[in-house]
């Protein structure tokens, strides 16, 4: 078997684990869904690493950032399984660190050359959007400020990808669109988690929607990150 094809092995297990998790969520089988959940992102990370190791990669730093983002996602997935404030807070921190890794991976390229006044306007707009969304969801009390910080991280992730769509060379736009859709789906999934946690517009299949959009987001960020590393 060629080295470049080894990524198919963890990829197959990742797809199977995703299917089992989604089946568990849709069918109301939490034991099945939560049993495979901790394996999802490690399998995606293994797929990513195996794929990149089969190609010519000159700089390992972006590879490390992409894998680190996925492993922080794995930590967040695991921490969100038990109930309790500390586990929820730990999961938020893990995912936020993952967002920082994603931003370091592609934000440095898309942000390059932005002037100070452009940054001021960006921070004000994103901060206002985040504040409005947190208020709209109805988050109050001790969780307001942590959710505001986490939400701002998500807005920065979206901005990092959107800046690439708008500013990067036309030949790389497909990669940046993939990253943008990944960031948007990640934000949508996390909004659903917040709405579920705080009892906003409850519906039975929300856990399924959360995992479907989350897995799609992580997959798109992986594909976009790989394309960025390989300069496609």
CSV table of C-alpha atoms in Angstrom, one decimal:
chain,number,residue,atom,x,y,z
A,1,UNK,CA,0.0,0.0,0.0
A,2,UNK,CA,1.3,3.4,-0.9
A,3,UNK,CA,2.1,5.7,2.0
A,4,UNK,CA,-0.1,8.4,0.6
A,5,UNK,CA,-3.2,6.1,0.8
A,6,UNK,CA,-2.8,5.2,4.5
A,7,UNK,CA,-5.0,8.1,5.5
A,8,UNK,CA,-8.0,6.1,4.2
A,9,UNK,CA,-7.8,3.7,7.1
A,10,UNK,CA,-8.4,6.3,9.9
A,11,UNK,CA,-10.8,8.1,7.6
A,12,UNK,CA,-13.0,5.0,7.3
A,13,UNK,CA,-13.1,4.6,11.1
A,14,UNK,CA,-13.9,8.3,11.4
A,15,UNK,CA,-16.9,8.0,9.1
A,16,UNK,CA,-18.1,4.9,10.9
A,17,UNK,CA,-17.8,6.7,14.3
A,18,UNK,CA,-19.6,9.7,12.9
A,19,UNK,CA,-22.4,7.5,11.7
A,20,UNK,CA,-22.7,5.7,15.0
A,21,UNK,CA,-22.8,8.9,16.9
A,22,UNK,CA,-25.4,10.5,14.7
A,23,UNK,CA,-27.5,7.3,14.8
A,24,UNK,CA,-27.3,7.4,18.6
A,25,UNK,CA,-28.4,11.0,18.7
A,26,UNK,CA,-31.3,10.5,16.2
A,27,UNK,CA,-32.6,7.3,17.8
A,28,UNK,CA,-32.3,8.6,21.4
A,29,UNK,CA,-29.5,6.2,22.3
A,30,UNK,CA,-27.2,8.3,24.4
A,31,UNK,CA,-25.0,5.4,25.4
A,32,UNK,CA,-24.1,4.7,21.8
A,33,UNK,CA,-23.6,8.4,20.9
A,34,UNK,CA,-21.4,9.2,24.0
A,35,UNK,CA,-19.4,6.0,23.7
A,36,UNK,CA,-18.0,6.9,20.3
A,37,UNK,CA,-17.8,10.6,20.8
A,38,UNK,CA,-14.3,10.8,22.4
A,39,UNK,CA,-12.9,8.9,19.4
A,40,UNK,CA,-14.3,11.3,16.7
A,41,UNK,CA,-11.7,14.1,16.7
A,42,UNK,CA,-8.7,11.8,17.4
A,43,UNK,CA,-9.7,9.8,14.3
A,44,UNK,CA,-10.0,13.0,12.3
A,45,UNK,CA,-6.6,14.1,13.6
A,46,UNK,CA,-5.1,10.7,12.6
A,47,UNK,CA,-6.7,11.1,9.1
A,48,UNK,CA,-5.3,14.6,8.7
A,49,UNK,CA,-1.8,13.6,9.9
A,50,UNK,CA,-1.7,10.5,7.7
A,51,UNK,CA,-2.8,12.5,4.7
A,52,UNK,CA,-0.2,15.3,5.2
A,53,UNK,CA,2.6,12.9,5.9
A,54,UNK,CA,2.0,11.3,2.5
A,55,UNK,CA,2.6,14.7,0.8
A,56,UNK,CA,5.4,17.1,0.5
A,57,UNK,CA,5.1,19.4,3.5
A,58,UNK,CA,8.0,21.9,4.0
A,59,UNK,CA,6.8,23.5,7.2
A,60,UNK,CA,5.5,21.4,10.1
A,61,UNK,CA,4.3,24.3,12.2
A,62,UNK,CA,0.9,24.6,10.4
A,63,UNK,CA,0.5,20.9,10.6
A,64,UNK,CA,1.0,21.0,14.3
A,65,UNK,CA,-1.5,23.8,14.7
A,66,UNK,CA,-4.2,21.9,12.7
A,67,UNK,CA,-3.6,18.7,14.7
A,68,UNK,CA,-3.6,20.7,18.0
A,69,UNK,CA,-6.9,22.3,17.1
A,70,UNK,CA,-8.4,18.9,16.5
A,71,UNK,CA,-7.1,17.4,19.7
A,72,UNK,CA,-8.4,20.4,21.7
A,73,UNK,CA,-11.7,19.6,20.0
A,74,UNK,CA,-11.4,16.0,21.3
A,75,UNK,CA,-10.7,17.3,24.8
A,76,UNK,CA,-13.8,19.5,24.5
A,77,UNK,CA,-16.0,16.6,23.3
A,78,UNK,CA,-14.9,14.5,26.2
A,79,UNK,CA,-15.3,17.2,28.9
A,80,UNK,CA,-18.9,18.0,27.7
A,81,UNK,CA,-20.1,14.4,28.2
A,82,UNK,CA,-20.5,14.6,32.0
A,83,UNK,CA,-22.9,17.0,33.6
A,84,UNK,CA,-21.7,19.8,35.8
A,85,UNK,CA,-20.5,23.4,35.5
A,86,UNK,CA,-16.8,22.6,35.8
A,87,UNK,CA,-17.0,20.1,32.9
A,88,UNK,CA,-18.9,22.6,30.8
A,89,UNK,CA,-16.4,25.3,31.5
A,90,UNK,CA,-13.5,23.0,30.8
A,91,UNK,CA,-15.1,22.0,27.5
A,92,UNK,CA,-15.5,25.7,26.6
A,93,UNK,CA,-11.8,26.4,27.3
A,94,UNK,CA,-10.7,23.5,25.3
A,95,UNK,CA,-12.7,24.5,22.3
A,96,UNK,CA,-11.6,28.1,22.6
A,97,UNK,CA,-8.0,27.0,22.5
A,98,UNK,CA,-8.8,25.0,19.4
A,99,UNK,CA,-10.2,28.1,17.8
A,100,UNK,CA,-7.0,30.0,18.7
A,101,UNK,CA,-5.0,27.2,16.9
A,102,UNK,CA,-7.2,27.5,13.8
A,103,UNK,CA,-6.8,31.3,13.8
A,104,UNK,CA,-3.0,31.0,14.1
A,105,UNK,CA,-3.1,28.5,11.2
A,106,UNK,CA,-5.0,30.7,8.7
A,107,UNK,CA,-5.6,34.0,10.4
A,108,UNK,CA,-2.0,35.1,10.0
A,109,UNK,CA,-2.3,34.9,6.3
A,110,UNK,CA,-5.7,36.5,5.9
A,111,UNK,CA,-5.1,39.3,8.5
A,112,UNK,CA,-1.7,40.3,7.0
A,113,UNK,CA,-1.5,44.0,6.1
A,114,UNK,CA,-4.6,45.1,8.0
A,115,UNK,CA,-4.2,48.6,9.4
A,116,UNK,CA,-4.7,49.6,13.0
A,117,UNK,CA,-7.9,51.5,12.3
A,118,UNK,CA,-9.3,48.5,10.4
A,119,UNK,CA,-8.6,46.3,13.4
A,120,UNK,CA,-10.4,48.8,15.7
A,121,UNK,CA,-13.5,48.7,13.5
A,122,UNK,CA,-13.4,44.9,13.2
A,123,UNK,CA,-13.1,44.4,17.0
A,124,UNK,CA,-16.0,46.8,17.6
A,125,UNK,CA,-18.3,45.2,15.0
A,126,UNK,CA,-17.5,41.6,16.1
A,127,UNK,CA,-17.8,42.6,19.8
A,128,UNK,CA,-21.2,44.1,19.1
A,129,UNK,CA,-22.4,41.1,17.1
A,130,UNK,CA,-21.3,38.8,19.9
A,131,UNK,CA,-22.9,40.8,22.6
A,132,UNK,CA,-26.2,40.9,20.6
A,133,UNK,CA,-26.2,37.1,20.0
A,134,UNK,CA,-25.4,36.3,23.7
A,135,UNK,CA,-28.3,38.7,24.7
A,136,UNK,CA,-30.6,37.2,22.1
A,137,UNK,CA,-30.0,33.7,23.4
A,138,UNK,CA,-30.8,34.9,26.9
A,139,UNK,CA,-27.6,34.0,28.7
A,140,UNK,CA,-27.4,35.7,32.1
A,141,UNK,CA,-25.7,35.5,35.4
A,142,UNK,CA,-22.2,34.0,35.9
A,143,UNK,CA,-22.2,32.5,32.4
A,144,UNK,CA,-22.7,35.8,30.6
A,145,UNK,CA,-19.1,36.9,30.4
A,146,UNK,CA,-17.5,33.5,29.7
A,147,UNK,CA,-20.0,33.0,26.9
A,148,UNK,CA,-19.2,36.5,25.6
A,149,UNK,CA,-15.5,35.7,25.5
A,150,UNK,CA,-16.1,32.3,23.8
A,151,UNK,CA,-18.5,33.8,21.3
A,152,UNK,CA,-16.0,36.5,20.4
A,153,UNK,CA,-13.5,33.8,19.7
A,154,UNK,CA,-16.0,32.3,17.3
A,155,UNK,CA,-16.6,35.6,15.6
A,156,UNK,CA,-12.9,36.0,15.1
A,157,UNK,CA,-12.7,32.6,13.6
A,158,UNK,CA,-15.4,33.6,11.1
A,159,UNK,CA,-13.6,36.9,10.4
A,160,UNK,CA,-10.3,35.1,9.8
A,161,UNK,CA,-11.9,32.9,7.1
A,162,UNK,CA,-14.0,35.8,5.6
A,163,UNK,CA,-10.9,37.9,5.3
A,164,UNK,CA,-9.2,35.2,3.3
A,165,UNK,CA,-12.2,35.0,1.0
A,166,UNK,CA,-12.0,38.8,0.4
A,167,UNK,CA,-8.3,39.3,0.4
A,168,UNK,CA,-6.4,36.2,-0.7
A,169,UNK,CA,-5.5,35.5,-4.3
A,170,UNK,CA,-8.4,34.4,-6.5
A,171,UNK,CA,-6.8,30.9,-7.1
A,172,UNK,CA,-7.1,30.1,-3.4
A,173,UNK,CA,-10.6,31.3,-2.9
A,174,UNK,CA,-12.1,27.7,-2.8
A,175,UNK,CA,-9.9,26.9,0.2
A,176,UNK,CA,-11.1,30.0,2.1
A,177,UNK,CA,-14.7,29.4,1.3
A,178,UNK,CA,-14.3,25.9,2.8
A,179,UNK,CA,-12.8,27.4,5.9
A,180,UNK,CA,-15.6,30.0,6.1
A,181,UNK,CA,-18.4,27.5,5.8
A,182,UNK,CA,-16.6,25.4,8.5
A,183,UNK,CA,-16.4,28.4,10.9
A,184,UNK,CA,-20.1,29.3,10.2
A,185,UNK,CA,-21.2,25.7,10.9
A,186,UNK,CA,-19.1,25.6,14.1
A,187,UNK,CA,-20.8,28.8,15.3
A,188,UNK,CA,-24.2,27.5,14.4
A,189,UNK,CA,-23.6,24.2,16.3
A,190,UNK,CA,-22.3,26.1,19.4
A,191,UNK,CA,-25.3,28.4,19.3
A,192,UNK,CA,-27.5,25.4,19.4
A,193,UNK,CA,-25.6,24.1,22.4
A,194,UNK,CA,-26.1,27.4,24.2
A,195,UNK,CA,-29.8,27.5,23.3
A,196,UNK,CA,-30.2,23.9,24.5
A,197,UNK,CA,-28.3,24.6,27.8
A,198,UNK,CA,-30.4,27.7,28.5
A,199,UNK,CA,-33.7,26.3,27.4
A,200,UNK,CA,-34.3,28.5,24.4
A,201,UNK,CA,-36.7,27.2,21.7
A,202,UNK,CA,-36.3,23.5,22.7
A,203,UNK,CA,-36.9,20.8,20.1
A,204,UNK,CA,-36.4,17.0,20.3
A,205,UNK,CA,-33.8,16.6,17.5
A,206,UNK,CA,-31.5,19.4,18.6
A,207,UNK,CA,-28.7,17.0,19.9
A,208,UNK,CA,-28.7,15.4,16.4
A,209,UNK,CA,-28.5,18.9,14.7
A,210,UNK,CA,-25.7,19.9,17.1
A,211,UNK,CA,-23.5,16.9,16.2
A,212,UNK,CA,-24.3,16.9,12.5
A,213,UNK,CA,-23.3,20.6,12.1
A,214,UNK,CA,-20.3,20.2,14.5
A,215,UNK,CA,-18.9,17.2,12.6
A,216,UNK,CA,-19.5,18.9,9.3
A,217,UNK,CA,-17.7,22.0,10.6
A,218,UNK,CA,-14.6,20.1,11.9
A,219,UNK,CA,-14.4,18.1,8.6
A,220,UNK,CA,-14.6,21.3,6.5
A,221,UNK,CA,-11.9,23.0,8.7
A,222,UNK,CA,-9.7,19.9,8.3
A,223,UNK,CA,-10.1,19.9,4.5
A,224,UNK,CA,-9.6,23.7,4.3
A,225,UNK,CA,-6.6,23.5,6.6
A,226,UNK,CA,-5.0,20.7,4.6
A,227,UNK,CA,-5.5,22.6,1.4
A,228,UNK,CA,-4.0,25.7,3.0
A,229,UNK,CA,-0.9,23.8,4.2
A,230,UNK,CA,-0.5,22.3,0.7
A,231,UNK,CA,-1.1,25.7,-0.9
A,232,UNK,CA,-4.1,24.7,-3.0
